[in-house]
CSV table of C-alpha atoms and ligand atoms in Angstrom, one decimal:
chain,number,residue,atom,x,y,z
A,1,MET,CA,8.0,25.8,11.9
A,2,GLY,CA,7.5,22.4,13.4
A,3,LYS,CA,8.9,19.1,13.2
A,4,VAL,CA,8.1,17.6,9.3
A,5,GLY,CA,7.2,14.0,9.3
A,6,PHE,CA,6.5,11.3,6.2
A,7,ILE,CA,3.8,9.1,5.6
A,8,PHE,CA,4.5,6.4,3.3
A,9,ASP,CA,1.5,4.3,2.1
A,10,LEU,CA,2.7,0.6,1.5
A,11,ASP,CA,1.0,-1.2,-1.7
A,12,GLY,CA,1.9,0.3,-5.0
A,13,VAL,CA,4.2,3.2,-3.4
A,14,ILE,CA,7.0,0.8,-1.3
A,15,VAL,CA,6.2,-2.3,-3.2
A,16,ASP,CA,4.1,-3.4,-6.0
A,17,THR,CA,1.5,-5.8,-4.1
A,18,ALA,CA,-1.5,-4.4,-6.2
A,19,LYS,CA,-0.3,-7.1,-8.8
A,20,TYR,CA,-0.9,-9.8,-6.5
A,21,HIS,CA,-3.8,-8.4,-5.0
A,22,TYR,CA,-5.4,-8.2,-8.3
A,23,LEU,CA,-4.3,-11.7,-9.1
A,24,ALA,CA,-6.1,-12.9,-5.9
A,25,TRP,CA,-9.6,-10.9,-6.7
A,26,LYS,CA,-9.3,-12.3,-10.4
A,27,LYS,CA,-9.1,-16.0,-9.3
A,28,LEU,CA,-11.9,-15.1,-6.6
A,29,ALA,CA,-13.8,-13.7,-9.4
A,30,ASN,CA,-13.3,-16.4,-11.8
A,31,GLU,CA,-14.7,-18.9,-9.5
A,32,LEU,CA,-17.6,-17.0,-8.8
A,33,GLY,CA,-17.9,-16.9,-12.9
A,34,PHE,CA,-17.5,-13.5,-14.0
A,35,GLU,CA,-14.2,-11.3,-14.9
A,36,PHE,CA,-12.2,-9.1,-13.4
A,37,SER,CA,-10.3,-6.3,-14.9
A,38,LYS,CA,-7.2,-4.1,-14.2
A,39,GLU,CA,-9.0,-1.0,-15.1
A,40,GLN,CA,-11.8,-2.3,-12.4
A,41,ASN,CA,-8.9,-3.3,-9.7
A,42,GLU,CA,-8.2,0.7,-9.6
A,43,LEU,CA,-10.7,1.2,-7.4
A,44,PHE,CA,-9.4,-1.2,-5.0
A,45,LYS,CA,-6.7,0.5,-4.3
A,46,GLY,CA,-6.3,1.7,-1.1
A,47,VAL,CA,-9.6,0.2,-0.3
A,48,SER,CA,-10.2,-2.4,2.6
A,49,ARG,CA,-10.0,-6.2,2.2
A,50,LYS,CA,-14.1,-6.0,3.2
A,51,ARG,CA,-15.0,-3.1,1.1
A,52,CYS,CA,-13.0,-4.5,-2.0
A,53,LEU,CA,-15.2,-7.9,-1.7
A,54,GLU,CA,-18.3,-5.7,-1.3
A,55,ILE,CA,-16.9,-4.0,-4.5
A,56,LEU,CA,-16.3,-7.3,-6.1
A,57,LEU,CA,-19.8,-8.8,-5.4
A,58,ASP,CA,-21.5,-6.1,-7.0
A,59,ILE,CA,-19.4,-5.9,-9.9
A,60,GLY,CA,-20.1,-9.8,-10.8
A,61,LYS,CA,-23.9,-9.6,-9.2
A,62,VAL,CA,-23.4,-12.1,-6.7
A,63,LYS,CA,-25.4,-12.3,-3.5
A,64,ALA,CA,-23.4,-13.7,-0.5
A,65,THR,CA,-24.8,-15.0,2.7
A,66,GLN,CA,-22.8,-13.9,5.6
A,67,ALA,CA,-21.1,-17.0,6.2
A,68,GLN,CA,-20.1,-17.1,2.3
A,69,PHE,CA,-19.0,-13.4,2.5
A,70,ASP,CA,-16.6,-14.3,5.6
A,71,THR,CA,-15.5,-17.7,3.5
A,72,TRP,CA,-14.2,-15.5,0.1
A,73,MET,CA,-12.4,-13.0,2.5
A,74,VAL,CA,-10.2,-15.7,4.2
A,75,GLU,CA,-9.9,-17.4,0.5
A,76,LYS,CA,-8.4,-14.0,-1.1
A,77,ASN,CA,-6.0,-13.4,1.7
A,78,VAL,CA,-4.8,-17.1,1.5
A,79,ASP,CA,-4.0,-17.0,-2.0
A,80,TYR,CA,-2.4,-13.3,-1.5
A,81,LEU,CA,-0.1,-14.6,1.0
A,82,ASN,CA,0.7,-17.2,-1.4
A,83,TYR,CA,1.8,-15.0,-4.2
A,84,ILE,CA,4.0,-12.8,-1.8
A,85,GLU,CA,5.1,-15.8,0.1
A,86,ASP,CA,8.4,-15.2,-1.5
A,87,MET,CA,8.8,-11.4,-1.5
A,88,ASN,CA,12.3,-10.3,-0.8
A,89,ALA,CA,14.1,-7.0,-1.3
A,90,SER,CA,14.5,-6.8,-5.5
A,91,GLU,CA,10.7,-6.0,-5.2
A,92,ILE,CA,10.9,-2.5,-3.3
A,93,LEU,CA,9.9,-0.2,-5.9
A,94,PRO,CA,13.0,2.0,-7.3
A,95,ASP,CA,14.7,4.7,-5.7
A,96,VAL,CA,12.0,3.8,-2.3
A,97,PRO,CA,15.9,3.2,-0.2
A,98,ARG,CA,17.4,6.7,-1.9
A,99,VAL,CA,14.4,8.5,-0.1
A,100,LEU,CA,14.1,6.7,3.0
A,101,ASP,CA,17.5,7.1,3.6
A,102,TYR,CA,17.8,10.4,2.8
A,103,LEU,CA,15.1,11.0,5.6
A,104,LYS,CA,16.8,9.1,7.8
A,105,LYS,CA,20.2,11.0,7.3
A,106,GLU,CA,17.9,14.4,8.1
A,107,ASN,CA,16.6,12.3,10.8
A,108,ILE,CA,13.0,13.0,10.0
A,109,PRO,CA,10.7,10.6,11.6
A,110,ILE,CA,8.8,8.4,8.8
A,111,ALA,CA,6.1,6.1,9.5
A,112,LEU,CA,3.4,3.6,7.5
A,113,GLY,CA,0.5,4.5,7.1
A,114,SER,CA,-1.5,1.4,5.2
A,115,ALA,CA,-5.0,0.1,5.0
A,116,SER,CA,-3.4,-3.6,4.7
A,117,LYS,CA,-3.9,-6.1,7.8
A,118,ASN,CA,-0.6,-7.7,6.0
A,119,ALA,CA,1.8,-4.5,6.0
A,120,LYS,CA,4.1,-6.0,9.1
A,121,PRO,CA,5.1,-8.9,7.6
A,122,ILE,CA,5.7,-7.7,4.1
A,123,LEU,CA,7.8,-5.0,5.3
A,124,GLU,CA,9.4,-7.8,7.2
A,125,LYS,CA,10.1,-9.8,3.8
A,126,VAL,CA,11.6,-6.5,2.0
A,127,ASN,CA,13.5,-5.5,5.1
A,128,LEU,CA,12.5,-2.2,5.6
A,129,VAL,CA,11.1,-2.3,9.2
A,130,SER,CA,14.3,-0.7,10.7
A,131,TYR,CA,13.3,2.5,8.7
A,132,PHE,CA,10.0,3.0,10.5
A,133,ASP,CA,9.3,5.0,13.7
A,134,SER,CA,5.6,3.8,13.5
A,135,ILE,CA,3.8,1.5,11.6
A,136,VAL,CA,-0.1,2.0,11.3
A,137,ASP,CA,-1.6,-0.6,9.5
A,138,GLY,CA,-5.5,-2.2,8.1
A,139,ASN,CA,-5.1,-3.7,12.3
A,140,SER,CA,-4.9,-0.5,13.7
A,141,VAL,CA,-7.5,1.6,12.3
A,142,THR,CA,-11.2,1.4,12.3
A,143,LYS,CA,-12.4,3.7,9.4
A,144,ALA,CA,-11.1,3.0,6.2
A,145,LYS,CA,-9.3,5.8,3.5
A,146,PRO,CA,-10.7,8.2,2.3
A,147,ASP,CA,-11.1,8.7,6.2
A,148,PRO,CA,-7.8,10.0,7.5
A,149,GLU,CA,-8.1,8.2,10.5
A,150,VAL,CA,-4.7,6.2,9.6
A,151,PHE,CA,-2.6,9.4,9.1
A,152,LEU,CA,-3.6,11.1,11.9
A,153,ILE,CA,-3.0,8.0,14.1
A,154,ALA,CA,0.8,7.7,12.4
A,155,ALA,CA,1.2,11.7,13.2
A,156,ASN,CA,0.4,11.2,16.5
A,157,ASN,CA,2.3,8.7,16.9
A,158,LEU,CA,5.5,10.6,15.2
A,159,GLY,CA,5.1,13.3,17.5
A,160,VAL,CA,4.4,15.6,14.7
A,161,ALA,CA,0.9,18.1,13.7
A,162,ALA,CA,-0.8,16.7,10.9
A,163,SER,CA,-0.4,19.8,8.6
A,164,SER,CA,3.5,19.1,8.8
A,165,CYS,CA,3.7,15.7,7.5
A,166,VAL,CA,3.7,14.6,4.0
A,167,VAL,CA,2.5,11.5,2.6
A,168,PHE,CA,3.1,9.4,-0.1
A,169,GLU,CA,0.4,7.4,-1.9
A,170,ASP,CA,-0.7,5.9,-5.2
A,171,ALA,CA,-4.7,5.5,-4.1
A,172,VAL,CA,-7.0,8.2,-4.8
A,173,ALA,CA,-8.6,7.1,-1.7
A,174,GLY,CA,-5.5,7.8,0.0
A,175,ILE,CA,-4.8,11.2,-1.4
A,176,GLN,CA,-8.3,12.0,-0.2
A,177,ALA,CA,-7.4,10.8,3.2
A,178,ALA,CA,-4.1,12.9,3.4
A,179,ASN,CA,-6.3,16.3,2.3
A,180,SER,CA,-8.6,15.7,4.7
A,181,ALA,CA,-6.2,15.3,7.6
A,182,LYS,CA,-4.7,18.8,6.3
A,183,MET,CA,-1.1,17.0,5.5
A,184,THR,CA,0.7,17.2,2.1
A,185,SER,CA,-0.1,14.6,-0.5
A,186,ILE,CA,2.3,13.8,-2.6
A,187,GLY,CA,0.6,11.1,-5.8
A,188,ILE,CA,2.7,8.3,-6.8
A,189,GLY,CA,1.8,7.2,-10.0
A,190,ASP,CA,-0.8,8.7,-13.0
A,191,SER,CA,-1.1,11.8,-11.8
A,192,ASN,CA,-4.8,12.1,-14.3
A,193,ILE,CA,-6.0,9.4,-11.5
A,194,LEU,CA,-4.1,11.3,-8.6
A,195,ASN,CA,-5.2,14.4,-9.7
A,196,GLU,CA,-6.4,15.8,-6.1
A,197,ALA,CA,-2.7,15.6,-4.7
A,198,ASP,CA,-0.9,18.6,-4.3
A,199,TYR,CA,2.3,17.2,-6.0
A,200,ASN,CA,2.7,14.2,-8.5
A,201,PHE,CA,5.4,11.9,-9.7
A,202,LYS,CA,5.1,8.6,-11.6
A,203,ASP,CA,7.6,7.1,-9.3
A,204,PHE,CA,10.4,7.6,-6.7
A,205,THR,CA,13.0,8.2,-9.5
A,206,GLU,CA,11.4,11.5,-10.1
A,207,ILE,CA,11.5,12.3,-6.5
A,208,SER,CA,14.9,14.3,-6.4
A,209,ASP,CA,16.8,15.0,-2.9
A,210,SER,CA,16.8,18.9,-3.7
A,211,PHE,CA,12.6,18.3,-3.9
A,212,LEU,CA,12.9,16.7,-0.9
A,213,ALA,CA,15.1,19.7,0.8
A,214,SER,CA,12.6,22.2,-0.2
A,215,ILE,CA,9.8,20.1,1.6
A,216,LEU,CA,11.6,20.0,4.6
A,217,ASN,CA,12.3,24.2,4.1
A,218,LYS,CA,8.9,24.7,3.9
A,219,ASN,CA,5.9,25.6,6.3
A,220,TYR,CA,3.2,22.9,5.3
A,221,LYS,CA,-0.1,24.4,6.3
A,222,LYS,CA,-2.5,24.4,3.9
B,301,BG6,C1,-3.9,-1.6,0.5
B,301,BG6,C2,-4.6,-1.9,-0.9
B,301,BG6,O1,-2.9,-0.9,0.7
B,301,BG6,O2,-4.6,-2.5,1.6
B,301,BG6,C3,-5.8,-2.3,-1.0
B,301,BG6,O3,-4.3,-0.8,-1.5
B,301,BG6,C4,-6.1,-3.7,-0.1
B,301,BG6,O4,-5.8,-3.0,-2.5
B,301,BG6,C5,-5.9,-3.4,1.3
B,301,BG6,O5,-7.2,-4.2,-0.2
B,301,BG6,C6,-6.2,-4.0,2.3
B,301,BG6,O6,-5.0,-5.0,2.5
B,301,BG6,P1,-4.8,-6.7,3.0
B,301,BG6,O7,-3.6,-7.0,3.0
B,301,BG6,O8,-5.7,-6.4,4.2
B,301,BG6,O9,-6.0,-7.4,2.3
B,302,MG,MG1,-1.2,2.1,-2.0
């Protein structure tokens, strides 16, 4: 069996930033004169900022000039950055550090594979940068999830075959990206929504050390 690598999504997997993305998009929607629900926000998980704004404007049936589009992209991000300004390690989701520690102890290479252009400063705020052998984020990719690019770059950086990588994801687009990279996909969240994943867990508290050990001892070729 080849070396195994683990790839973590950030938003909704390591930290619950999905709520701050939601608040920032909702503020913009309200300013533009329409509502934006939590259910609609599901469509935004794992999706690039640009694509999110396109979907938001579709929802509100708002036509934008290029200049308006660019302004709203900036405005959303400024609001989002305000929401996360005071973020600290207390916002790391339960048992994420335990799983990271377990993998480190086993000398398993770990990468971040996130669509966010704010990934690095968030990892710094919550003090987790040192766990990651590679950080691949929205600044490093040309194609957004469900395209597998972000995870393939991460596998390459770790020096691990794609088929030997295991991905933690909370977004449908992310599970699809992992699957099309022929990686093992682990859905974190609602198993009905993430039903394309190879494994499903509500959160990391459900992921036991023995499950991780079993993953490390398997050959992951699909
Ligand atoms: C993903 C989030 O991780 O990053 C999406 O799930 C978000 O909701 C995307 O739109 C891009 O993030 P950012 O920080 O670059 O606007
Ligand atoms: Mg996510």
